PDB file of C-alpha atoms in Angstrom:
ATOM      1  CA  GLN G 237      32.362   5.696 -21.546  1.00 82.00           C
ATOM      2  CA  VAL G 238      36.105   4.153 -23.237  1.00 88.00           C
ATOM      3  CA  GLN G 239      37.338   1.340 -22.099  1.00 94.00           C
ATOM      4  CA  LEU G 240      40.536   0.565 -22.951  1.00 96.00           C
ATOM      5  CA  VAL G 241      41.565  -3.421 -21.893  1.00 96.00           C
ATOM      6  CA  GLU G 242      45.686  -4.657 -22.837  1.00 96.00           C
ATOM      7  CA  SER G 243      46.849  -8.300 -22.366  1.00 96.00           C
ATOM      8  CA  GLY G 244      49.710 -10.039 -23.614  1.00 97.00           C
ATOM      9  CA  GLY G 245      52.398  -9.045 -20.893  1.00 96.00           C
ATOM     10  CA  GLY G 246      54.696 -10.947 -19.086  1.00 97.00           C
ATOM     11  CA  LEU G 247      58.145 -12.047 -18.900  1.00 98.00           C
ATOM     12  CA  VAL G 248      60.727 -13.293 -21.875  1.00 98.00           C
ATOM     13  CA  GLN G 249      64.283 -14.023 -22.297  1.00 98.00           C
ATOM     14  CA  THR G 250      66.584 -11.047 -23.875  1.00 98.00           C
ATOM     15  CA  GLY G 251      66.006 -11.991 -27.526  1.00 98.00           C
ATOM     16  CA  GLY G 252      62.530 -13.519 -27.469  1.00 98.00           C
ATOM     17  CA  SER G 253      58.733 -11.953 -28.427  1.00 98.00           C
ATOM     18  CA  LEU G 254      55.933 -11.420 -27.264  1.00 98.00           C
ATOM     19  CA  ARG G 255      52.369  -9.798 -28.928  1.00 98.00           C
ATOM     20  CA  LEU G 256      50.427  -6.833 -26.875  1.00 98.00           C
ATOM     21  CA  SER G 257      46.610  -6.574 -26.977  1.00 98.00           C
ATOM     22  CA  CYS G 258      44.163  -4.126 -26.709  1.00 97.00           C
ATOM     23  CA  ALA G 259      40.479  -3.760 -26.788  1.00 96.00           C
ATOM     24  CA  ALA G 260      38.882  -0.895 -27.340  1.00 94.00           C
ATOM     25  CA  SER G 261      35.308  -0.416 -26.438  1.00 92.00           C
ATOM     26  CA  GLY G 262      32.929   2.427 -25.812  1.00 88.00           C
ATOM     27  CA  ARG G 263      33.258   4.230 -28.665  1.00 80.00           C
ATOM     28  CA  THR G 264      33.472   4.762 -33.002  1.00 76.00           C
ATOM     29  CA  PHE G 265      37.714   5.486 -33.110  1.00 77.00           C
ATOM     30  CA  SER G 266      37.209   6.039 -36.968  1.00 77.00           C
ATOM     31  CA  ASN G 267      38.483   9.267 -36.261  1.00 82.00           C
ATOM     32  CA  TYR G 268      40.914   8.553 -33.244  1.00 88.00           C
ATOM     33  CA  GLY G 269      44.958   7.713 -32.880  1.00 94.00           C
ATOM     34  CA  MET G 270      45.940   4.097 -30.118  1.00 95.00           C
ATOM     35  CA  GLY G 271      48.961   4.378 -29.307  1.00 97.00           C
ATOM     36  CA  TRP G 272      51.602   2.926 -26.963  1.00 98.00           C
ATOM     37  CA  PHE G 273      53.661   3.995 -24.158  1.00 98.00           C
ATOM     38  CA  ARG G 274      55.831   2.077 -21.840  1.00 98.00           C
ATOM     39  CA  GLN G 275      57.184   3.331 -18.202  1.00 98.00           C
ATOM     40  CA  ALA G 276      60.032   1.677 -16.508  1.00 97.00           C
ATOM     41  CA  PRO G 277      61.230   1.762 -13.222  1.00 92.00           C
ATOM     42  CA  GLY G 278      62.235   5.306 -12.044  1.00 95.00           C
ATOM     43  CA  LYS G 279      61.991   6.827 -15.483  1.00 97.00           C
ATOM     44  CA  GLU G 280      58.678   9.034 -16.794  1.00 97.00           C
ATOM     45  CA  ARG G 281      56.225   6.926 -19.300  1.00 97.00           C
ATOM     46  CA  GLU G 282      57.528   7.324 -22.671  1.00 98.00           C
ATOM     47  CA  PHE G 283      56.206   6.415 -26.004  1.00 98.00           C
ATOM     48  CA  VAL G 284      56.758   3.540 -27.686  1.00 98.00           C
ATOM     49  CA  ALA G 285      54.199   3.069 -31.598  1.00 98.00           C
ATOM     50  CA  ALA G 286      50.895   4.706 -32.495  1.00 98.00           C
ATOM     51  CA  ILE G 287      49.178   4.058 -34.915  1.00 97.00           C
ATOM     52  CA  THR G 288      45.736   6.166 -36.834  1.00 95.00           C
ATOM     53  CA  TRP G 289      42.965   3.729 -36.501  1.00 92.00           C
ATOM     54  CA  SER G 290      40.998   5.231 -40.019  1.00 91.00           C
ATOM     55  CA  ASP G 291      44.371   4.513 -42.882  1.00 92.00           C
ATOM     56  CA  GLY G 292      46.493   2.132 -40.311  1.00 94.00           C
ATOM     57  CA  ARG G 293      49.420   4.912 -40.256  1.00 96.00           C
ATOM     58  CA  THR G 294      52.408   3.675 -37.657  1.00 97.00           C
ATOM     59  CA  TYR G 295      54.738   5.583 -36.081  1.00 97.00           C
ATOM     60  CA  TYR G 296      57.363   4.533 -33.851  1.00 97.00           C
ATOM     61  CA  ALA G 297      59.412   5.636 -31.346  1.00 97.00           C
ATOM     62  CA  ASP G 298      63.444   5.430 -32.446  1.00 97.00           C
ATOM     63  CA  SER G 299      64.767   2.523 -30.045  1.00 97.00           C
ATOM     64  CA  VAL G 300      61.962   0.147 -31.427  1.00 98.00           C
ATOM     65  CA  LYS G 301      61.977   0.886 -35.410  1.00 98.00           C
ATOM     66  CA  GLY G 302      62.607  -2.774 -36.330  1.00 97.00           C
ATOM     67  CA  ARG G 303      61.694  -5.134 -34.062  1.00 98.00           C
ATOM     68  CA  PHE G 304      58.791  -3.844 -32.671  1.00 98.00           C
ATOM     69  CA  THR G 305      55.013  -3.609 -35.220  1.00 98.00           C
ATOM     70  CA  ILE G 306      52.215  -2.151 -34.008  1.00 98.00           C
ATOM     71  CA  SER G 307      48.992  -2.939 -36.012  1.00 98.00           C
ATOM     72  CA  ARG G 308      44.911  -3.054 -35.987  1.00 96.00           C
ATOM     73  CA  ASP G 309      42.030  -5.441 -36.344  1.00 95.00           C
ATOM     74  CA  ILE G 310      39.381  -2.999 -37.177  1.00 91.00           C
ATOM     75  CA  ALA G 311      36.804  -5.391 -36.662  1.00 92.00           C
ATOM     76  CA  LYS G 312      37.606  -6.474 -33.557  1.00 93.00           C
ATOM     77  CA  ASN G 313      38.643  -2.945 -32.157  1.00 93.00           C
ATOM     78  CA  THR G 314      41.906  -4.028 -30.961  1.00 95.00           C
ATOM     79  CA  VAL G 315      45.225  -2.880 -31.814  1.00 97.00           C
ATOM     80  CA  TYR G 316      48.428  -4.528 -31.321  1.00 98.00           C
ATOM     81  CA  LEU G 317      52.327  -4.254 -30.792  1.00 98.00           C
ATOM     82  CA  GLN G 318      53.924  -7.040 -31.788  1.00 98.00           C
ATOM     83  CA  MET G 319      57.371  -6.891 -30.034  1.00 98.00           C
ATOM     84  CA  ASN G 320      60.287  -8.809 -31.483  1.00 98.00           C
ATOM     85  CA  SER G 321      64.150  -8.885 -30.379  1.00 98.00           C
ATOM     86  CA  MET G 322      63.314  -7.582 -26.966  1.00 98.00           C
ATOM     87  CA  LYS G 323      65.937  -6.603 -24.663  1.00 97.00           C
ATOM     88  CA  PRO G 324      66.445  -5.795 -20.933  1.00 97.00           C
ATOM     89  CA  GLU G 325      65.598  -2.276 -21.634  1.00 97.00           C
ATOM     90  CA  ASP G 326      62.238  -3.552 -23.159  1.00 98.00           C
ATOM     91  CA  THR G 327      61.423  -3.776 -19.646  1.00 98.00           C
ATOM     92  CA  ALA G 328      57.803  -2.048 -17.911  1.00 98.00           C
ATOM     93  CA  VAL G 329      54.636  -1.788 -17.528  1.00 98.00           C
ATOM     94  CA  TYR G 330      52.767  -0.647 -20.971  1.00 98.00           C
ATOM     95  CA  TYR G 331      50.240   1.403 -21.438  1.00 98.00           C
ATOM     96  CA  CYS G 332      47.506   1.238 -24.327  1.00 97.00           C
ATOM     97  CA  ALA G 333      46.012   4.649 -24.817  1.00 97.00           C
ATOM     98  CA  ALA G 334      43.726   6.291 -27.746  1.00 95.00           C
ATOM     99  CA  GLY G 335      42.800   9.885 -28.609  1.00 92.00           C
ATOM    100  CA  ALA G 336      41.558  12.210 -31.095  1.00 89.00           C
ATOM    101  CA  TRP G 337      45.356  13.548 -32.990  1.00 86.00           C
ATOM    102  CA  ALA G 338      46.353  15.114 -36.144  1.00 85.00           C
ATOM    103  CA  PRO G 339      48.342  12.340 -37.681  1.00 86.00           C
ATOM    104  CA  TYR G 340      51.917  13.833 -37.696  1.00 87.00           C
ATOM    105  CA  THR G 341      54.706  12.591 -35.787  1.00 86.00           C
ATOM    106  CA  TYR G 342      55.017  15.354 -32.961  1.00 88.00           C
ATOM    107  CA  TYR G 343      50.715  14.748 -32.284  1.00 91.00           C
ATOM    108  CA  ALA G 344      51.048  10.651 -32.076  1.00 92.00           C
ATOM    109  CA  ARG G 345      54.042  10.897 -29.489  1.00 94.00           C
ATOM    110  CA  SER G 346      52.297  13.769 -27.465  1.00 94.00           C
ATOM    111  CA  GLU G 347      50.943  12.352 -24.026  1.00 95.00           C
ATOM    112  CA  ASP G 348      48.247  15.068 -24.062  1.00 95.00           C
ATOM    113  CA  ASN G 349      46.810  13.851 -27.212  1.00 95.00           C
ATOM    114  CA  TYR G 350      45.647  10.900 -25.382  1.00 95.00           C
ATOM    115  CA  PRO G 351      42.570  11.268 -22.914  1.00 94.00           C
ATOM    116  CA  TYR G 352      42.279   7.048 -22.638  1.00 95.00           C
ATOM    117  CA  TRP G 353      44.273   5.442 -20.248  1.00 97.00           C
ATOM    118  CA  GLY G 354      44.458   1.516 -20.183  1.00 97.00           C
ATOM    119  CA  GLN G 355      45.823   0.103 -16.857  1.00 96.00           C
ATOM    120  CA  GLY G 356      49.001  -1.608 -17.855  1.00 97.00           C
ATOM    121  CA  THR G 357      50.686  -4.870 -18.173  1.00 97.00           C
ATOM    122  CA  GLN G 358      54.266  -5.712 -17.285  1.00 98.00           C
ATOM    123  CA  VAL G 359      56.459  -6.630 -19.868  1.00 98.00           C
ATOM    124  CA  THR G 360      60.099  -8.003 -18.068  1.00 98.00           C
ATOM    125  CA  VAL G 361      62.789  -9.836 -19.866  1.00 98.00           C
ATOM    126  CA  SER G 362      65.785 -11.244 -18.236  1.00 97.00           C
ATOM    127  CA  SER G 363      68.828 -11.488 -19.677  1.00 90.00           C
TER     128      SER G 363
END
């Protein structure tokens, strides 16, 4: 049983920073990729960033490139999303997800390739 538990959400001012964590358990993730998605009120869930567990290849949505950084700690089975220079439009529930996808942008960005999801953590950026 795969479990993904997010933490680190909260309230931050515009221009501030937050770091989200996703602790993974329940299987070996060496052949998996981990992703962060977000869903703002009244909007569809969207891709934010992803990383391959084996070699740390990263993928980002254009809207967060240069501001957000995804990383993983293999020993801790944990993935992080460091969010800097945050904007009000970053306000959303952020979800961690895991799946066995081929290491290409197309697959990293698609929700269909992530069968496992966390419960989500709220991030609010005040203006």
